[in-house]
Short mmCIF file of C-alpha atoms in Angstrom, two decimals:
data_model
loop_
_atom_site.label_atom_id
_atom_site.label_comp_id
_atom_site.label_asym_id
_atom_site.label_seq_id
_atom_site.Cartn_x
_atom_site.Cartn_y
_atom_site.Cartn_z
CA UNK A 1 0.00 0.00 0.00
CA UNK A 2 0.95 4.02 -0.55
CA UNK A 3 2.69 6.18 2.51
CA UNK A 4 -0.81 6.94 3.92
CA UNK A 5 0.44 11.22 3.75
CA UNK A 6 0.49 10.70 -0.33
CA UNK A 7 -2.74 10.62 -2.19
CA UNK A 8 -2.07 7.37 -4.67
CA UNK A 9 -1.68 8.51 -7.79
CA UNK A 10 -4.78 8.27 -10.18
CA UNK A 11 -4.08 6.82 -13.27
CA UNK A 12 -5.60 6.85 -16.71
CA UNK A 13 -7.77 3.13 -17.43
CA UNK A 14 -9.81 2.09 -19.84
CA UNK A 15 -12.54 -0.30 -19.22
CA UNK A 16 -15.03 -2.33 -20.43
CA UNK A 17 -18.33 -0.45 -19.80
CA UNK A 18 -19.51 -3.53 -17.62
CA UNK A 19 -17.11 -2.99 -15.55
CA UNK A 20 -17.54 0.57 -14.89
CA UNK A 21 -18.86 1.49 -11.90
CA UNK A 22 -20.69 5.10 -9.98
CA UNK A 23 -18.56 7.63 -8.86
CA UNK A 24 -15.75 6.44 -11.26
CA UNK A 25 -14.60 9.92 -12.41
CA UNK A 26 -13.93 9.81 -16.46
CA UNK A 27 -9.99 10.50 -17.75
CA UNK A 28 -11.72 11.63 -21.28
CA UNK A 29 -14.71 12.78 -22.58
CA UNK A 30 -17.06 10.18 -23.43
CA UNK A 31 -18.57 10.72 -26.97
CA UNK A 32 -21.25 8.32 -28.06
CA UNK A 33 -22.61 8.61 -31.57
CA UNK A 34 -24.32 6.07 -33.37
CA UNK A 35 -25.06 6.42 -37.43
CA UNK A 36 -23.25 9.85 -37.26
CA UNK A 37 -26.07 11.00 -34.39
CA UNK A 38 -24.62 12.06 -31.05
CA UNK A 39 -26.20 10.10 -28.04
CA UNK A 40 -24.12 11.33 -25.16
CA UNK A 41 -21.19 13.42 -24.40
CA UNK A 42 -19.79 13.34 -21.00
CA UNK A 43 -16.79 15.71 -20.22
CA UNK A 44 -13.75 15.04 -18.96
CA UNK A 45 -13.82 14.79 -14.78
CA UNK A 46 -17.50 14.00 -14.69
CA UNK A 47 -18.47 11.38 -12.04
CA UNK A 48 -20.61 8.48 -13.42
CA UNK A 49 -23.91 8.20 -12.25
CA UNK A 50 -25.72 4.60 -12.40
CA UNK A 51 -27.98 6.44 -14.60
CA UNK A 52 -25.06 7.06 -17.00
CA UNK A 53 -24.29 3.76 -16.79
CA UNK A 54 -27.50 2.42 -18.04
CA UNK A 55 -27.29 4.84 -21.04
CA UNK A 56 -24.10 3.79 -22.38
CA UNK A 57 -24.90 0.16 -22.18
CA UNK A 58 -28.17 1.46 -23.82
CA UNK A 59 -26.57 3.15 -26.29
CA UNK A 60 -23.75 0.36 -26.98
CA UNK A 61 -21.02 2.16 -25.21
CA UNK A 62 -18.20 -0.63 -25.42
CA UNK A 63 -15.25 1.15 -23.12
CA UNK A 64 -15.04 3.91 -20.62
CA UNK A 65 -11.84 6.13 -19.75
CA UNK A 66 -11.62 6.60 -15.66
CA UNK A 67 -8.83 7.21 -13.48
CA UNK A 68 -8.08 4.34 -11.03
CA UNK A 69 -6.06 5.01 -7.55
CA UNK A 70 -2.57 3.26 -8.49
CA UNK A 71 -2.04 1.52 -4.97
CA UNK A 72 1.29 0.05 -6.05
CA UNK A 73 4.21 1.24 -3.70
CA UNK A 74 7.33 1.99 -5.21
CA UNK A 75 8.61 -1.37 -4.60
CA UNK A 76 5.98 -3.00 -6.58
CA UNK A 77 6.71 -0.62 -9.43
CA UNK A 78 9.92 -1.69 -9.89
CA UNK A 79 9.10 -5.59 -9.82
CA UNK A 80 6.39 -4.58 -12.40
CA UNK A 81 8.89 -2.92 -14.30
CA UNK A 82 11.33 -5.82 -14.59
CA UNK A 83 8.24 -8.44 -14.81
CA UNK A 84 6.82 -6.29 -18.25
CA UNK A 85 10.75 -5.77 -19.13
CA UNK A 86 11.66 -9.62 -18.81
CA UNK A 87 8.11 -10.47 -21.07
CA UNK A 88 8.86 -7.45 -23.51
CA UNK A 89 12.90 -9.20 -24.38
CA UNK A 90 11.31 -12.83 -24.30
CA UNK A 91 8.84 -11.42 -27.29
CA UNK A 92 11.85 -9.23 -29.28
CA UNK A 93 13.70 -11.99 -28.27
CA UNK A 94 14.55 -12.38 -32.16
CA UNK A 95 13.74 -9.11 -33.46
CA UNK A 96 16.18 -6.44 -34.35
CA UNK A 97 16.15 -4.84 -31.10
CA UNK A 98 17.75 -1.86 -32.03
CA UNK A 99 15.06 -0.77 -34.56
CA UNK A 100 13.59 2.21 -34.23
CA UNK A 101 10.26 1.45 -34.42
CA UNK A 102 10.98 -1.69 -31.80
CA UNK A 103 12.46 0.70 -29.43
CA UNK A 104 9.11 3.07 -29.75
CA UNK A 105 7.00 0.14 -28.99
CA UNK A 106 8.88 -1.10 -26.29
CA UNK A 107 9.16 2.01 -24.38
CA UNK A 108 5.25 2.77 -25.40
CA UNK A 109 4.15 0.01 -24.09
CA UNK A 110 5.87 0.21 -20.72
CA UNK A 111 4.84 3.99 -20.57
CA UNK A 112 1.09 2.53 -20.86
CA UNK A 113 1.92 0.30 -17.90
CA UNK A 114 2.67 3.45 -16.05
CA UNK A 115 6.15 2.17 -15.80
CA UNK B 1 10.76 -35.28 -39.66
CA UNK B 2 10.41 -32.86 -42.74
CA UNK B 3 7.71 -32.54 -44.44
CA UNK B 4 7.12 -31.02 -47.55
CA UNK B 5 3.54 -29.13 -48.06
CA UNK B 6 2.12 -28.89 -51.29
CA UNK B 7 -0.76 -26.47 -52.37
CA UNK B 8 -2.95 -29.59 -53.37
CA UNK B 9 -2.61 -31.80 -49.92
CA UNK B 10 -3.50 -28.46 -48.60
CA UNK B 11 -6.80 -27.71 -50.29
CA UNK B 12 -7.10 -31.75 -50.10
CA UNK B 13 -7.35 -32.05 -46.57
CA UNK B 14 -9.12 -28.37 -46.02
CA UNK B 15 -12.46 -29.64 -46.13
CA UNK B 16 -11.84 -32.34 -43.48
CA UNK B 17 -11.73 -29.47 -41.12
CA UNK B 18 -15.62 -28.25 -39.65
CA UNK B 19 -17.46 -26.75 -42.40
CA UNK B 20 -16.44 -23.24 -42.70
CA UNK B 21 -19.48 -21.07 -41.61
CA UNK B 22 -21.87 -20.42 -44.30
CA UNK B 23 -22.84 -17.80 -42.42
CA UNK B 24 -19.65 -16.16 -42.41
CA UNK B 25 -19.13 -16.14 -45.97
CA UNK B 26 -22.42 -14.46 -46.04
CA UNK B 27 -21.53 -11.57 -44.11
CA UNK B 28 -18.26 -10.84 -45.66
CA UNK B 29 -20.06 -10.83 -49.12
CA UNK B 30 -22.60 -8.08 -47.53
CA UNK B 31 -19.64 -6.46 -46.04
CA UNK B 32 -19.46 -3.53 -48.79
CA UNK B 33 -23.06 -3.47 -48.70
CA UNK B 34 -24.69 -0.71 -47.62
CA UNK B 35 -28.36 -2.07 -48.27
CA UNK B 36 -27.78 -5.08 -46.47
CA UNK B 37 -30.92 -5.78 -44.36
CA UNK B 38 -31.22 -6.94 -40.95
CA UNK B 39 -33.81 -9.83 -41.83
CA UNK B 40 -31.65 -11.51 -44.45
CA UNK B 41 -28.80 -11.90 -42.19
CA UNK B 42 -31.12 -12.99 -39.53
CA UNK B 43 -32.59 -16.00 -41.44
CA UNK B 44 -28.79 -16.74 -42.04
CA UNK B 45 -28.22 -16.78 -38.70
CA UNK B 46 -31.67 -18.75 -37.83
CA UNK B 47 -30.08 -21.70 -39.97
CA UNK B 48 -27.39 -22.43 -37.16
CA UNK B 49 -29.21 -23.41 -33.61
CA UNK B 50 -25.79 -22.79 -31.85
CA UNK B 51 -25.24 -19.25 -33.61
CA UNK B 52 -28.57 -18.40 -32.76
CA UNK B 53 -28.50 -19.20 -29.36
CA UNK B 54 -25.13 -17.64 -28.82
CA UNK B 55 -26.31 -14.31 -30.59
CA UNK B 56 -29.64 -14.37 -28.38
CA UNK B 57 -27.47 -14.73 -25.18
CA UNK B 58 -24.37 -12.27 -26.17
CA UNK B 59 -27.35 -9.77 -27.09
CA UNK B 60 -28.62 -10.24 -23.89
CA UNK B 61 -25.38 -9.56 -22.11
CA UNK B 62 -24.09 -7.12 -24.42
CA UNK B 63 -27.13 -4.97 -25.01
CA UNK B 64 -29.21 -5.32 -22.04
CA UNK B 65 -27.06 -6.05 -18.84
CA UNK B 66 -28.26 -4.20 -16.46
CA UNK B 67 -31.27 -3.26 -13.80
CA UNK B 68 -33.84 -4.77 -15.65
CA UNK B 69 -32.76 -8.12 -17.58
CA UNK B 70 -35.04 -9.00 -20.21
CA UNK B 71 -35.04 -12.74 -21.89
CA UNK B 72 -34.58 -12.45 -25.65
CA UNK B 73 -36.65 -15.13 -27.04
CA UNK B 74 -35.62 -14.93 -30.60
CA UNK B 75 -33.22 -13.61 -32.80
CA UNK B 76 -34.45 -10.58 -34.63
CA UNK B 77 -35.24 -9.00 -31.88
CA UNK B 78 -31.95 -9.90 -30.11
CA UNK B 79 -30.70 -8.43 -33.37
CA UNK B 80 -32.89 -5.30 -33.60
CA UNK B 81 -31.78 -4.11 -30.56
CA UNK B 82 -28.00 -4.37 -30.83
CA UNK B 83 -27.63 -3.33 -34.51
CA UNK B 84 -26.47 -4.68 -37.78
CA UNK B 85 -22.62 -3.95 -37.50
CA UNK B 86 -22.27 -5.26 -33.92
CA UNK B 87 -24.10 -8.29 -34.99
CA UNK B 88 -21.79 -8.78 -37.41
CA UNK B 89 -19.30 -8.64 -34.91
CA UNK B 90 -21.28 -11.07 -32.95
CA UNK B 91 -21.86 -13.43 -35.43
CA UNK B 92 -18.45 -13.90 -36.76
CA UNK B 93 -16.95 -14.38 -33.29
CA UNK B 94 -19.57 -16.94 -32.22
CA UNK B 95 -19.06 -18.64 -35.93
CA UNK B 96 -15.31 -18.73 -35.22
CA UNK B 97 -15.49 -20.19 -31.79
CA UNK B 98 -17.77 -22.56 -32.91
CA UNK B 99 -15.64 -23.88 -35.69
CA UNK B 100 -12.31 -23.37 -33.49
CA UNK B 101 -13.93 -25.38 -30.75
CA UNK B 102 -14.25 -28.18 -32.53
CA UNK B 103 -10.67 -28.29 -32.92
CA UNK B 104 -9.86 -27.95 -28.83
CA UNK B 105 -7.62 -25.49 -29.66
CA UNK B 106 -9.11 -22.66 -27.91
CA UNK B 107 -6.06 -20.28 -27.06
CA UNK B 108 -6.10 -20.06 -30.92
CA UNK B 109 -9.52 -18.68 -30.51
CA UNK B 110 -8.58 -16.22 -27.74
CA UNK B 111 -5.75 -15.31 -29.96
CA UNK B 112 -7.51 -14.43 -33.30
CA UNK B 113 -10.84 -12.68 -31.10
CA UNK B 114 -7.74 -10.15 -29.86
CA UNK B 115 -5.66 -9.95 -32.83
CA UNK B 116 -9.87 -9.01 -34.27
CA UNK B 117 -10.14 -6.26 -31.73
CA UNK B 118 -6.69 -4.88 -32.48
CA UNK B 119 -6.96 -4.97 -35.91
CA UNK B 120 -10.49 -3.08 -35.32
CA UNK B 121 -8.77 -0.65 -33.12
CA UNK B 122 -5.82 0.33 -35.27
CA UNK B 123 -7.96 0.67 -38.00
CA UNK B 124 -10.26 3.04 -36.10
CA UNK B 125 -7.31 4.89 -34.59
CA UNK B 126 -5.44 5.61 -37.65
CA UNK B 127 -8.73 7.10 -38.92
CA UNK B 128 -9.32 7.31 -42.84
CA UNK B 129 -11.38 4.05 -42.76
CA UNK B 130 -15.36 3.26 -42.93
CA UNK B 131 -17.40 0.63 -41.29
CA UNK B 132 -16.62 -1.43 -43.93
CA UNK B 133 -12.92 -1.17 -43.17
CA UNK B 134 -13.61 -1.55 -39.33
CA UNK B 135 -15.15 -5.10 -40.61
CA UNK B 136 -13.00 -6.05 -42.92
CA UNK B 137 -10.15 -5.21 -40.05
CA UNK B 138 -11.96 -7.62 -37.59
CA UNK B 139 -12.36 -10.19 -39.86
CA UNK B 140 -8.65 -10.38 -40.99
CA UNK B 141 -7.53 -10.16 -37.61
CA UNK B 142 -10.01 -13.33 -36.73
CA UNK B 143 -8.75 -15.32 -39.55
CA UNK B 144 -4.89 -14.13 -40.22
CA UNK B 145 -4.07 -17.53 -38.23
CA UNK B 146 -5.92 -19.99 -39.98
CA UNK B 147 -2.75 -21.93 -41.16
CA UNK B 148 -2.31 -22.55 -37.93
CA UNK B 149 -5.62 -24.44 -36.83
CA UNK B 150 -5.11 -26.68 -40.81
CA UNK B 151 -1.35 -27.53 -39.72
CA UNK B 152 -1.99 -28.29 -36.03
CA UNK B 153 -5.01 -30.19 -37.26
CA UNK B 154 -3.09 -32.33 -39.82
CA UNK B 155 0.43 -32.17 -38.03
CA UNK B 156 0.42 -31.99 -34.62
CA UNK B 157 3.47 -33.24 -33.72
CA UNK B 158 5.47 -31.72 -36.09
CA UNK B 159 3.87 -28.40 -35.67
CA UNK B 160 4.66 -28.98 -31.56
CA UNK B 161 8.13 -29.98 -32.99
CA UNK B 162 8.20 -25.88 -34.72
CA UNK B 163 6.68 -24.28 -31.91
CA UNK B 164 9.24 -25.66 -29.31
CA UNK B 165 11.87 -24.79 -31.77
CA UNK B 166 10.65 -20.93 -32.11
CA UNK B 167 9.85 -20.98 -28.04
CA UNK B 168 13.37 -21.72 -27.42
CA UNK B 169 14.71 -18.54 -29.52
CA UNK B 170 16.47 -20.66 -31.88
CA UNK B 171 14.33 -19.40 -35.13
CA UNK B 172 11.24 -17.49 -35.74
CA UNK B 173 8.23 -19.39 -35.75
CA UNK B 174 7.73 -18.90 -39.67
CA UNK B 175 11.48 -19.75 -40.04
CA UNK B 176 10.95 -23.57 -38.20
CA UNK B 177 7.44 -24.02 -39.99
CA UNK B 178 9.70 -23.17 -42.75
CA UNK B 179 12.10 -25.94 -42.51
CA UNK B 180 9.22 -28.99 -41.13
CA UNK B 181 6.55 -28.11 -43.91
CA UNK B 182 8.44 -26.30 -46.83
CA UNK B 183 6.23 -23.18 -45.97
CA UNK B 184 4.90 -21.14 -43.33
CA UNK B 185 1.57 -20.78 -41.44
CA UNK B 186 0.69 -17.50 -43.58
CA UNK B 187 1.19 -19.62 -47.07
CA UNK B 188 -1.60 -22.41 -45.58
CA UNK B 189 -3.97 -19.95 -44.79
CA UNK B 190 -3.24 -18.04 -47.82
CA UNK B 191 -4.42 -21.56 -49.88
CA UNK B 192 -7.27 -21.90 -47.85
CA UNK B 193 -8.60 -18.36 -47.17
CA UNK B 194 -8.34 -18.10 -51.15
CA UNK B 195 -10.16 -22.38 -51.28
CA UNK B 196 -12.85 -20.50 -49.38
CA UNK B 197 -13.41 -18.13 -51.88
CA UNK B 198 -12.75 -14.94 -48.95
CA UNK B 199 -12.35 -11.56 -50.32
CA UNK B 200 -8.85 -10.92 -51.55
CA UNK B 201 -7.67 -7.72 -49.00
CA UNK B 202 -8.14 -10.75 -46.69
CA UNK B 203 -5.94 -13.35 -48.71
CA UNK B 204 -3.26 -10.36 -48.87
CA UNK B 205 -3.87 -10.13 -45.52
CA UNK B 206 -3.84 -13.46 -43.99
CA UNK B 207 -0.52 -13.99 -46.34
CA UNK B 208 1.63 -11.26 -45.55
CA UNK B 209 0.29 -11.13 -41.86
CA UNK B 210 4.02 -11.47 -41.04
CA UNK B 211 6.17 -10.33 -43.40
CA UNK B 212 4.28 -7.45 -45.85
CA UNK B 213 5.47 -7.40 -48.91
CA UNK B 214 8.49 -4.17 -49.02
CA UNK B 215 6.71 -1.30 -49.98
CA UNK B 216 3.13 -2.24 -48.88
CA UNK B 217 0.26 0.47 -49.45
CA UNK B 218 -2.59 -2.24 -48.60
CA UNK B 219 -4.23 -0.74 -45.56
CA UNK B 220 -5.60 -3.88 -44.36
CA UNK B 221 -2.39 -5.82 -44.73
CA UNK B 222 -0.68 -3.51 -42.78
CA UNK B 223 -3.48 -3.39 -39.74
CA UNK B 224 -3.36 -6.96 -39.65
CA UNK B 225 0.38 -6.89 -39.49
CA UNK B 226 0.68 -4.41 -36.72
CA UNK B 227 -2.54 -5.75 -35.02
CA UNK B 228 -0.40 -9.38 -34.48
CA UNK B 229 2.65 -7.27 -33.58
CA UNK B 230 0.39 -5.04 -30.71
CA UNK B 231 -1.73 -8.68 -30.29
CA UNK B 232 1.91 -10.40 -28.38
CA UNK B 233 3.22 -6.96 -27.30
CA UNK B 234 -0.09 -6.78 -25.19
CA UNK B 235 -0.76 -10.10 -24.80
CA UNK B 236 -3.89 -9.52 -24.79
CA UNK B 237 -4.89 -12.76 -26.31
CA UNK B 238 -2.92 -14.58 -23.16
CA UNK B 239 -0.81 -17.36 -25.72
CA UNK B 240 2.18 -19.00 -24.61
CA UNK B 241 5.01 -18.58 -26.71
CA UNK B 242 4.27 -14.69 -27.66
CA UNK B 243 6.47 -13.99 -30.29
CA UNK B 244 7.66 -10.67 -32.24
CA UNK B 245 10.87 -11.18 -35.17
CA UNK B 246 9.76 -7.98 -37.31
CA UNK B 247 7.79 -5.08 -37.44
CA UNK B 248 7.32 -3.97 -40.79
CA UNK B 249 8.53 0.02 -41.47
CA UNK B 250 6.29 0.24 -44.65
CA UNK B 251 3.31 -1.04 -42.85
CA UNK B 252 3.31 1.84 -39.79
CA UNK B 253 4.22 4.33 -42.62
CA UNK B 254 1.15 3.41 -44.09
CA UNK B 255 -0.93 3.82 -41.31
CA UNK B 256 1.29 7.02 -40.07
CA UNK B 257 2.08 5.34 -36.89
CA UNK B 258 3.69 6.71 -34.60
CA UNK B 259 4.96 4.91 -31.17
CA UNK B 260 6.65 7.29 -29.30
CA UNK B 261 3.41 9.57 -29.52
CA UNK B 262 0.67 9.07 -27.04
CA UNK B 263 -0.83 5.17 -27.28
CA UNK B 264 -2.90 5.57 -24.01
CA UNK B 265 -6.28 5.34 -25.92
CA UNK B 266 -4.86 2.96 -28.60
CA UNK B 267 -3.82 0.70 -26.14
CA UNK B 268 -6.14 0.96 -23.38
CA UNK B 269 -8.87 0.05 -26.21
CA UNK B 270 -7.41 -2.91 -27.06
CA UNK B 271 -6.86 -4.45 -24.03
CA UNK B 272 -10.29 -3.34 -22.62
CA UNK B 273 -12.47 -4.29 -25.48
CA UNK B 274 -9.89 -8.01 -26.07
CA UNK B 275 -11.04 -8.56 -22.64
CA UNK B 276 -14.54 -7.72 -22.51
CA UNK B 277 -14.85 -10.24 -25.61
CA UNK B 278 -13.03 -13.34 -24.39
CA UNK B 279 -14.87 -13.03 -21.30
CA UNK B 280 -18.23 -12.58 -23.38
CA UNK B 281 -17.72 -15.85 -25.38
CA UNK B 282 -15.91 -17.82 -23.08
#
């Protein structure tokens, strides 16, 4: 768990709609059109109702934006870190690691993992 | 023991896998079609007791979870209320688990359903493409491994023999399929996507899938090549033995991609929507 003093960082998550729940506060506006119509359009910071809820699933919503409290302590970060690392070099294991592009992707992907 | 494939044993043994769909080869030839009704896919789907039932229950779950379940009891009105394109979503991914099922190779299925979501994704996120490339992008990405499911069905051990080779880093995958069969999952399912008659940006796709051809400027062949790439990067599809030898230059040029700009959303998508749809049709 965090130093109780810090507020855990939030960080950016996408997620199925199903598994969105009230008072999950939204990381990006949530734009629903459907056939070119706009259905909803929730701003960025706005706290989901269940009422919201039931209209995006109404209005087949497939993925929300939220921020989630990142409860890992600095500790667990860095075993992440070398967990996603050790996976990342077993999958490039026989690419041309010094690509370019490979590089990008590798350091996108652990800057997604809020690595 | 090396065996060498030949396009004929190939399309010889094809049809002793499961019958390919029909209803699948139905919606990729209304794919393009604008006018495509809702009732002529239905009575498709109406043929196949397992697709319907599947469709009837996914709509429920997909459309209607909530306060107030409601029991679909047929499919038209299942498919009324979720719409045409995500029943064609629906359909295919039922059809393909169906047909992959019978096979017991189900991490194949996992596999393909997030290489389809990826490929959906990416297409979506590197704009410039209609609903009918969105489908066309989530049907190559369901089918781009189809070589694998005809040469695990007909060679098993040999095909275990390649894998185990490729999971100990001492080739690419392709490379030891390569060397057992004479050629490489992508060939098979190029012989067989084109025995099925499937549209050709899906051959192209399902045969280059790996290795695009230099210079590509197919869009679809390069979102179903970067779509297996991000599919292992992810691992959203949860395989053993992820695997990444080459990411083609020509095919992110194509689809001005970008990795060191901001792949939050592109990501995040994926691996929200991969999961949402193995859990779905587990």
């Amino acid at each position: 768990m965090t130093d109780s003093a810090q507020p855990p960082i939030q960080r950016m998550t996408y997620l199925p709609v199903s598994k969105a729940k009230a008072g999950m506060r939204l990381a990006a506006p949530q734009v629903v059109t459907e056939h070119g119509v706009l259905r909803m359009n929730l701003p960025l910071g706005h706290v989901l109702t269940d009422i919201n809820l039931e209209q995006l699933r109404a209005h087949h919503a497939d993925v929300v934006c939220v921020y989630l409290p990142d409860l890992r302590t600095e500790a667990e970060r860095a075993l992440a870190r070398v967990r996603e690392e050790t996976y990342l070099k077993h999958v490039f294991l026989l690419a041309d690691q010094q690509q370019p592009l490979i590089k990008n992707l590798y350091q996108a992907v652990l800057r997604y993992r809020g690595l | 023991m090396v065996t060498k494939l030949s396009h004929d044993e190939i399309l010889t043994k094809a049809p002793q896998l499961p019958a390919f769909p029909a209803v699948v080869s139905h919606i990729l030839q209304t794919l393009d079609d604008d006018n495509a009704s809702l009732g002529d896919l239905v009575s498709y789907i109406e043929r196949d007791p397992v697709i319907t039932a599947k469709v009837v229950a996914a709509a429920s779950t997909v459309g209607l979870r909530g306060h107030h379940p409601v029991h679909l009891g047929d499919v038209y009105t299942a498919t009324s209320m979720i719409g045409l394109t995500r029943l064609r979503a629906l359909v295919l991914q039922t059809s393909l688990l169906q047909f992959v099922g019978q096979q017991g190779v189900l991490h194949f299925w996992r596999h393909s359903v997030a290489a389809g979501v990826c490929a959906q994704e990416l297409a979506r996120f590197t704009a410039g493409h209609s609903q009918s490339h969105l489908d066309f992008a989530w049907v190559a990405g369901l089918l781009h491994d189809i070589g694998h499911l005809w040469l695990c069905r007909f060679y098993p051990l040999e095909f275990q023999i390649a894998i185990q080779t490729a999971d100990a880093g001492l080739m690419p995958l392709i490379d030891a399929e390569k060397f057992h069969f004479g050629m490489d999952h992508a060939q098979v399912g190029r012989v067989i996507a084109e025995h099925w008659q499937l549209p050709s940006c899906v051959v192209n796709a399902i045969a280059q899938h790996h290795q695009p051809h230099q210079g590509v400027t197919d869009k679809l062949v390069a979102v179903t090549h970067v779509a297996e790439v991000l599919t292992n990067v992810l691992n959203v599809g949860r395989r053993h033995g992820n695997q990444v030898t080459y990411l083609s230059p020509a095919a992110c040029a194509v689809l001005h991609l970008d990795f060191s700009g901001d792949m939050q959303q592109l990501f995040g998508r994926i691996e929200a929507r991969s999961e949402y749809a193995i859990e779905v049709f587990r």
